[in-house]
Amino acid sequence: MSVKVLYRTQATATGGRDGKASTTDGAFQVSLSTPKELGGAGGPGNNPEQLFAAGYSACFIGAMKAVAAQGGPKVPADTTVTADVGIGPRSEGGFGLDVALTVSLPGLAKADAEALVAKAHQVCPYSNATRGNVDVKLNVV
């Protein structure tokens, strides 16, 4: 599969889960800390799963807006997407992610909201990146 890249960014991490990460343009910098549940100190920094959840949530709203622009129902201004991201050992070895997206589209009929979410899940880059590797559960509330 080829991708016609319209935007590219770079980030560099040092120190792993207890280090720092930043984009090369200096627009984003974050201190990292490992959660206690994964054997870390649970310090004040963020962890990769939090960053993934924030990115997926924001990107999924963008995907819904892209679908709406193609003739789907309008995405309400107060729409929210909450990404619940878990990490743990896989039965096959290594570690894996568990993801659930909870989508609130106030004012949209349940059937319209579910159809919009299903279409967005087909175009969202995060959904496409995880498809076949991570079971992403979709919940429309």
PDB file of C-alpha atoms in Angstrom:
ATOM      1  CA  MET A   1       0.000   0.000   0.000  1.00  0.00           C
ATOM      2  CA  SER A   2       1.338   3.427  -0.835  1.00  0.00           C
ATOM      3  CA  VAL A   3       0.539   6.666   0.946  1.00  0.00           C
ATOM      4  CA  LYS A   4       0.627  10.107  -0.643  1.00  0.00           C
ATOM      5  CA  VAL A   5       2.163  11.908   2.330  1.00  0.00           C
ATOM      6  CA  LEU A   6       0.664  15.369   2.905  1.00  0.00           C
ATOM      7  CA  TYR A   7       2.303  16.043   6.260  1.00  0.00           C
ATOM      8  CA  ARG A   8       5.237  14.521   8.098  1.00  0.00           C
ATOM      9  CA  THR A   9       6.620  15.126  11.576  1.00  0.00           C
ATOM     10  CA  GLN A  10       9.428  13.708  13.681  1.00  0.00           C
ATOM     11  CA  ALA A  11       9.767  13.105  17.380  1.00  0.00           C
ATOM     12  CA  THR A  12      12.728  11.815  19.317  1.00  0.00           C
ATOM     13  CA  ALA A  13      12.647  10.064  22.675  1.00  0.00           C
ATOM     14  CA  THR A  14      15.518   9.632  25.101  1.00  0.00           C
ATOM     15  CA  GLY A  15      15.537   7.543  28.254  1.00  0.00           C
ATOM     16  CA  GLY A  16      12.650   5.282  27.236  1.00  0.00           C
ATOM     17  CA  ARG A  17       9.528   5.273  29.390  1.00  0.00           C
ATOM     18  CA  ASP A  18      11.259   7.388  32.067  1.00  0.00           C
ATOM     19  CA  GLY A  19      12.807   9.950  29.775  1.00  0.00           C
ATOM     20  CA  LYS A  20      11.715  12.773  27.532  1.00  0.00           C
ATOM     21  CA  ALA A  21      10.287  13.117  24.056  1.00  0.00           C
ATOM     22  CA  SER A  22      10.015  16.088  21.745  1.00  0.00           C
ATOM     23  CA  THR A  23       9.309  16.970  18.157  1.00  0.00           C
ATOM     24  CA  THR A  24      12.216  18.203  16.085  1.00  0.00           C
ATOM     25  CA  ASP A  25      10.429  21.508  15.435  1.00  0.00           C
ATOM     26  CA  GLY A  26      10.252  22.165  19.209  1.00  0.00           C
ATOM     27  CA  ALA A  27       6.442  22.511  19.218  1.00  0.00           C
ATOM     28  CA  PHE A  28       5.905  19.551  21.565  1.00  0.00           C
ATOM     29  CA  GLN A  29       7.906  18.372  24.562  1.00  0.00           C
ATOM     30  CA  VAL A  30       6.896  15.859  27.194  1.00  0.00           C
ATOM     31  CA  SER A  31       8.447  14.220  30.226  1.00  0.00           C
ATOM     32  CA  LEU A  32       7.774  10.503  30.388  1.00  0.00           C
ATOM     33  CA  SER A  33       7.202   8.239  33.361  1.00  0.00           C
ATOM     34  CA  THR A  34       6.316   4.583  33.689  1.00  0.00           C
ATOM     35  CA  PRO A  35       3.039   3.832  35.499  1.00  0.00           C
ATOM     36  CA  LYS A  36       3.248   1.870  38.742  1.00  0.00           C
ATOM     37  CA  GLU A  37       1.166  -0.886  37.109  1.00  0.00           C
ATOM     38  CA  LEU A  38       4.065  -1.484  34.708  1.00  0.00           C
ATOM     39  CA  GLY A  39       6.717  -1.444  37.421  1.00  0.00           C
ATOM     40  CA  GLY A  40       7.544   2.253  37.321  1.00  0.00           C
ATOM     41  CA  ALA A  41       7.470   5.011  39.875  1.00  0.00           C
ATOM     42  CA  GLY A  42       4.276   6.523  38.479  1.00  0.00           C
ATOM     43  CA  GLY A  43       5.847   9.963  38.349  1.00  0.00           C
ATOM     44  CA  PRO A  44       4.293  13.168  37.042  1.00  0.00           C
ATOM     45  CA  GLY A  45       5.159  12.559  33.386  1.00  0.00           C
ATOM     46  CA  ASN A  46       3.032  11.022  30.669  1.00  0.00           C
ATOM     47  CA  ASN A  47       3.361   7.585  29.126  1.00  0.00           C
ATOM     48  CA  PRO A  48       3.093   6.369  25.516  1.00  0.00           C
ATOM     49  CA  GLU A  49      -0.380   4.898  26.089  1.00  0.00           C
ATOM     50  CA  GLN A  50      -1.720   8.295  27.212  1.00  0.00           C
ATOM     51  CA  LEU A  51      -0.205   9.951  24.162  1.00  0.00           C
ATOM     52  CA  PHE A  52      -1.664   7.271  21.882  1.00  0.00           C
ATOM     53  CA  ALA A  53      -5.115   7.674  23.479  1.00  0.00           C
ATOM     54  CA  ALA A  54      -5.042  11.454  23.022  1.00  0.00           C
ATOM     55  CA  GLY A  55      -3.877  11.183  19.416  1.00  0.00           C
ATOM     56  CA  TYR A  56      -6.411   8.503  18.483  1.00  0.00           C
ATOM     57  CA  SER A  57      -9.283  10.470  20.082  1.00  0.00           C
ATOM     58  CA  ALA A  58      -8.451  13.678  18.231  1.00  0.00           C
ATOM     59  CA  CYS A  59      -7.782  11.914  14.945  1.00  0.00           C
ATOM     60  CA  PHE A  60     -11.058   9.990  15.126  1.00  0.00           C
ATOM     61  CA  ILE A  61     -13.024  13.239  15.428  1.00  0.00           C
ATOM     62  CA  GLY A  62     -11.162  14.444  12.343  1.00  0.00           C
ATOM     63  CA  ALA A  63     -12.134  11.243  10.523  1.00  0.00           C
ATOM     64  CA  MET A  64     -15.796  11.775  11.425  1.00  0.00           C
ATOM     65  CA  LYS A  65     -15.585  15.334  10.097  1.00  0.00           C
ATOM     66  CA  ALA A  66     -14.041  14.040   6.860  1.00  0.00           C
ATOM     67  CA  VAL A  67     -16.901  11.552   6.462  1.00  0.00           C
ATOM     68  CA  ALA A  68     -19.432  14.306   7.200  1.00  0.00           C
ATOM     69  CA  ALA A  69     -17.864  16.481   4.511  1.00  0.00           C
ATOM     70  CA  GLN A  70     -18.601  13.689   2.008  1.00  0.00           C
ATOM     71  CA  GLY A  71     -22.325  13.874   2.754  1.00  0.00           C
ATOM     72  CA  GLY A  72     -22.645  12.263   6.177  1.00  0.00           C
ATOM     73  CA  PRO A  73     -24.440  13.883   9.106  1.00  0.00           C
ATOM     74  CA  LYS A  74     -22.793  17.020  10.540  1.00  0.00           C
ATOM     75  CA  VAL A  75     -20.526  16.370  13.508  1.00  0.00           C
ATOM     76  CA  PRO A  76     -21.853  18.344  16.497  1.00  0.00           C
ATOM     77  CA  ALA A  77     -19.455  20.889  18.026  1.00  0.00           C
ATOM     78  CA  ASP A  78     -19.667  19.161  21.415  1.00  0.00           C
ATOM     79  CA  THR A  79     -18.707  15.744  20.057  1.00  0.00           C
ATOM     80  CA  THR A  80     -16.301  13.776  22.234  1.00  0.00           C
ATOM     81  CA  VAL A  81     -14.226  10.661  21.669  1.00  0.00           C
ATOM     82  CA  THR A  82     -12.678   8.951  24.653  1.00  0.00           C
ATOM     83  CA  ALA A  83      -9.994   6.388  23.878  1.00  0.00           C
ATOM     84  CA  ASP A  84      -9.440   3.750  26.541  1.00  0.00           C
ATOM     85  CA  VAL A  85      -6.016   2.213  25.891  1.00  0.00           C
ATOM     86  CA  GLY A  86      -4.688  -0.732  27.856  1.00  0.00           C
ATOM     87  CA  ILE A  87      -1.334  -2.481  27.617  1.00  0.00           C
ATOM     88  CA  GLY A  88      -0.294  -5.890  28.819  1.00  0.00           C
ATOM     89  CA  PRO A  89       1.314  -9.205  27.936  1.00  0.00           C
ATOM     90  CA  ARG A  90      -0.091 -11.098  24.950  1.00  0.00           C
ATOM     91  CA  SER A  91      -0.807 -14.824  25.103  1.00  0.00           C
ATOM     92  CA  GLU A  92       1.431 -15.162  22.005  1.00  0.00           C
ATOM     93  CA  GLY A  93       4.302 -13.386  23.747  1.00  0.00           C
ATOM     94  CA  GLY A  94       5.385  -9.772  23.900  1.00  0.00           C
ATOM     95  CA  PHE A  95       3.021  -6.966  24.763  1.00  0.00           C
ATOM     96  CA  GLY A  96      -0.119  -5.739  23.085  1.00  0.00           C
ATOM     97  CA  LEU A  97      -2.724  -3.028  23.252  1.00  0.00           C
ATOM     98  CA  ASP A  98      -6.432  -3.145  23.993  1.00  0.00           C
ATOM     99  CA  VAL A  99      -8.444  -0.168  22.684  1.00  0.00           C
ATOM    100  CA  ALA A 100     -12.026   1.002  23.077  1.00  0.00           C
ATOM    101  CA  LEU A 101     -13.383   4.237  21.614  1.00  0.00           C
ATOM    102  CA  THR A 102     -16.440   5.764  23.256  1.00  0.00           C
ATOM    103  CA  VAL A 103     -18.042   8.309  20.948  1.00  0.00           C
ATOM    104  CA  SER A 104     -20.651  10.885  21.963  1.00  0.00           C
ATOM    105  CA  LEU A 105     -22.440  12.718  19.134  1.00  0.00           C
ATOM    106  CA  PRO A 106     -25.071  14.786  20.990  1.00  0.00           C
ATOM    107  CA  GLY A 107     -28.235  15.409  19.016  1.00  0.00           C
ATOM    108  CA  LEU A 108     -27.631  12.727  16.376  1.00  0.00           C
ATOM    109  CA  ALA A 109     -30.014   9.796  16.137  1.00  0.00           C
ATOM    110  CA  LYS A 110     -28.344   6.597  17.394  1.00  0.00           C
ATOM    111  CA  ALA A 111     -28.497   4.921  13.956  1.00  0.00           C
ATOM    112  CA  ASP A 112     -26.960   7.980  12.238  1.00  0.00           C
ATOM    113  CA  ALA A 113     -24.242   8.204  14.908  1.00  0.00           C
ATOM    114  CA  GLU A 114     -23.398   4.509  14.596  1.00  0.00           C
ATOM    115  CA  ALA A 115     -23.196   4.748  10.793  1.00  0.00           C
ATOM    116  CA  LEU A 116     -20.930   7.803  11.008  1.00  0.00           C
ATOM    117  CA  VAL A 117     -18.647   6.081  13.529  1.00  0.00           C
ATOM    118  CA  ALA A 118     -18.439   2.922  11.384  1.00  0.00           C
ATOM    119  CA  LYS A 119     -17.472   4.953   8.304  1.00  0.00           C
ATOM    120  CA  ALA A 120     -14.952   7.021  10.270  1.00  0.00           C
ATOM    121  CA  HIS A 121     -13.374   3.792  11.547  1.00  0.00           C
ATOM    122  CA  GLN A 122     -12.684   2.849   7.907  1.00  0.00           C
ATOM    123  CA  VAL A 123     -10.875   6.130   7.089  1.00  0.00           C
ATOM    124  CA  CYS A 124      -9.159   7.095  10.376  1.00  0.00           C
ATOM    125  CA  PRO A 125      -5.365   6.636  10.071  1.00  0.00           C
ATOM    126  CA  TYR A 126      -5.129   5.273  13.626  1.00  0.00           C
ATOM    127  CA  SER A 127      -7.895   2.755  12.900  1.00  0.00           C
ATOM    128  CA  ASN A 128      -6.136   1.735   9.699  1.00  0.00           C
ATOM    129  CA  ALA A 129      -2.811   1.404  11.541  1.00  0.00           C
ATOM    130  CA  THR A 130      -4.297  -0.841  14.219  1.00  0.00           C
ATOM    131  CA  ARG A 131      -6.618  -2.902  11.997  1.00  0.00           C
ATOM    132  CA  GLY A 132      -5.610  -6.549  12.050  1.00  0.00           C
ATOM    133  CA  ASN A 133      -3.289  -5.985  15.020  1.00  0.00           C
ATOM    134  CA  VAL A 134      -5.463  -4.471  17.748  1.00  0.00           C
ATOM    135  CA  ASP A 135      -9.115  -5.199  18.367  1.00  0.00           C
ATOM    136  CA  VAL A 136     -10.673  -1.731  18.608  1.00  0.00           C
ATOM    137  CA  LYS A 137     -14.117  -1.704  20.228  1.00  0.00           C
ATOM    138  CA  LEU A 138     -16.480   1.093  19.154  1.00  0.00           C
ATOM    139  CA  ASN A 139     -19.103   2.354  21.609  1.00  0.00           C
ATOM    140  CA  VAL A 140     -21.605   5.032  20.603  1.00  0.00           C
ATOM    141  CA  VAL A 141     -23.265   6.687  23.594  1.00  0.00           C
TER     142      VAL A 141
END
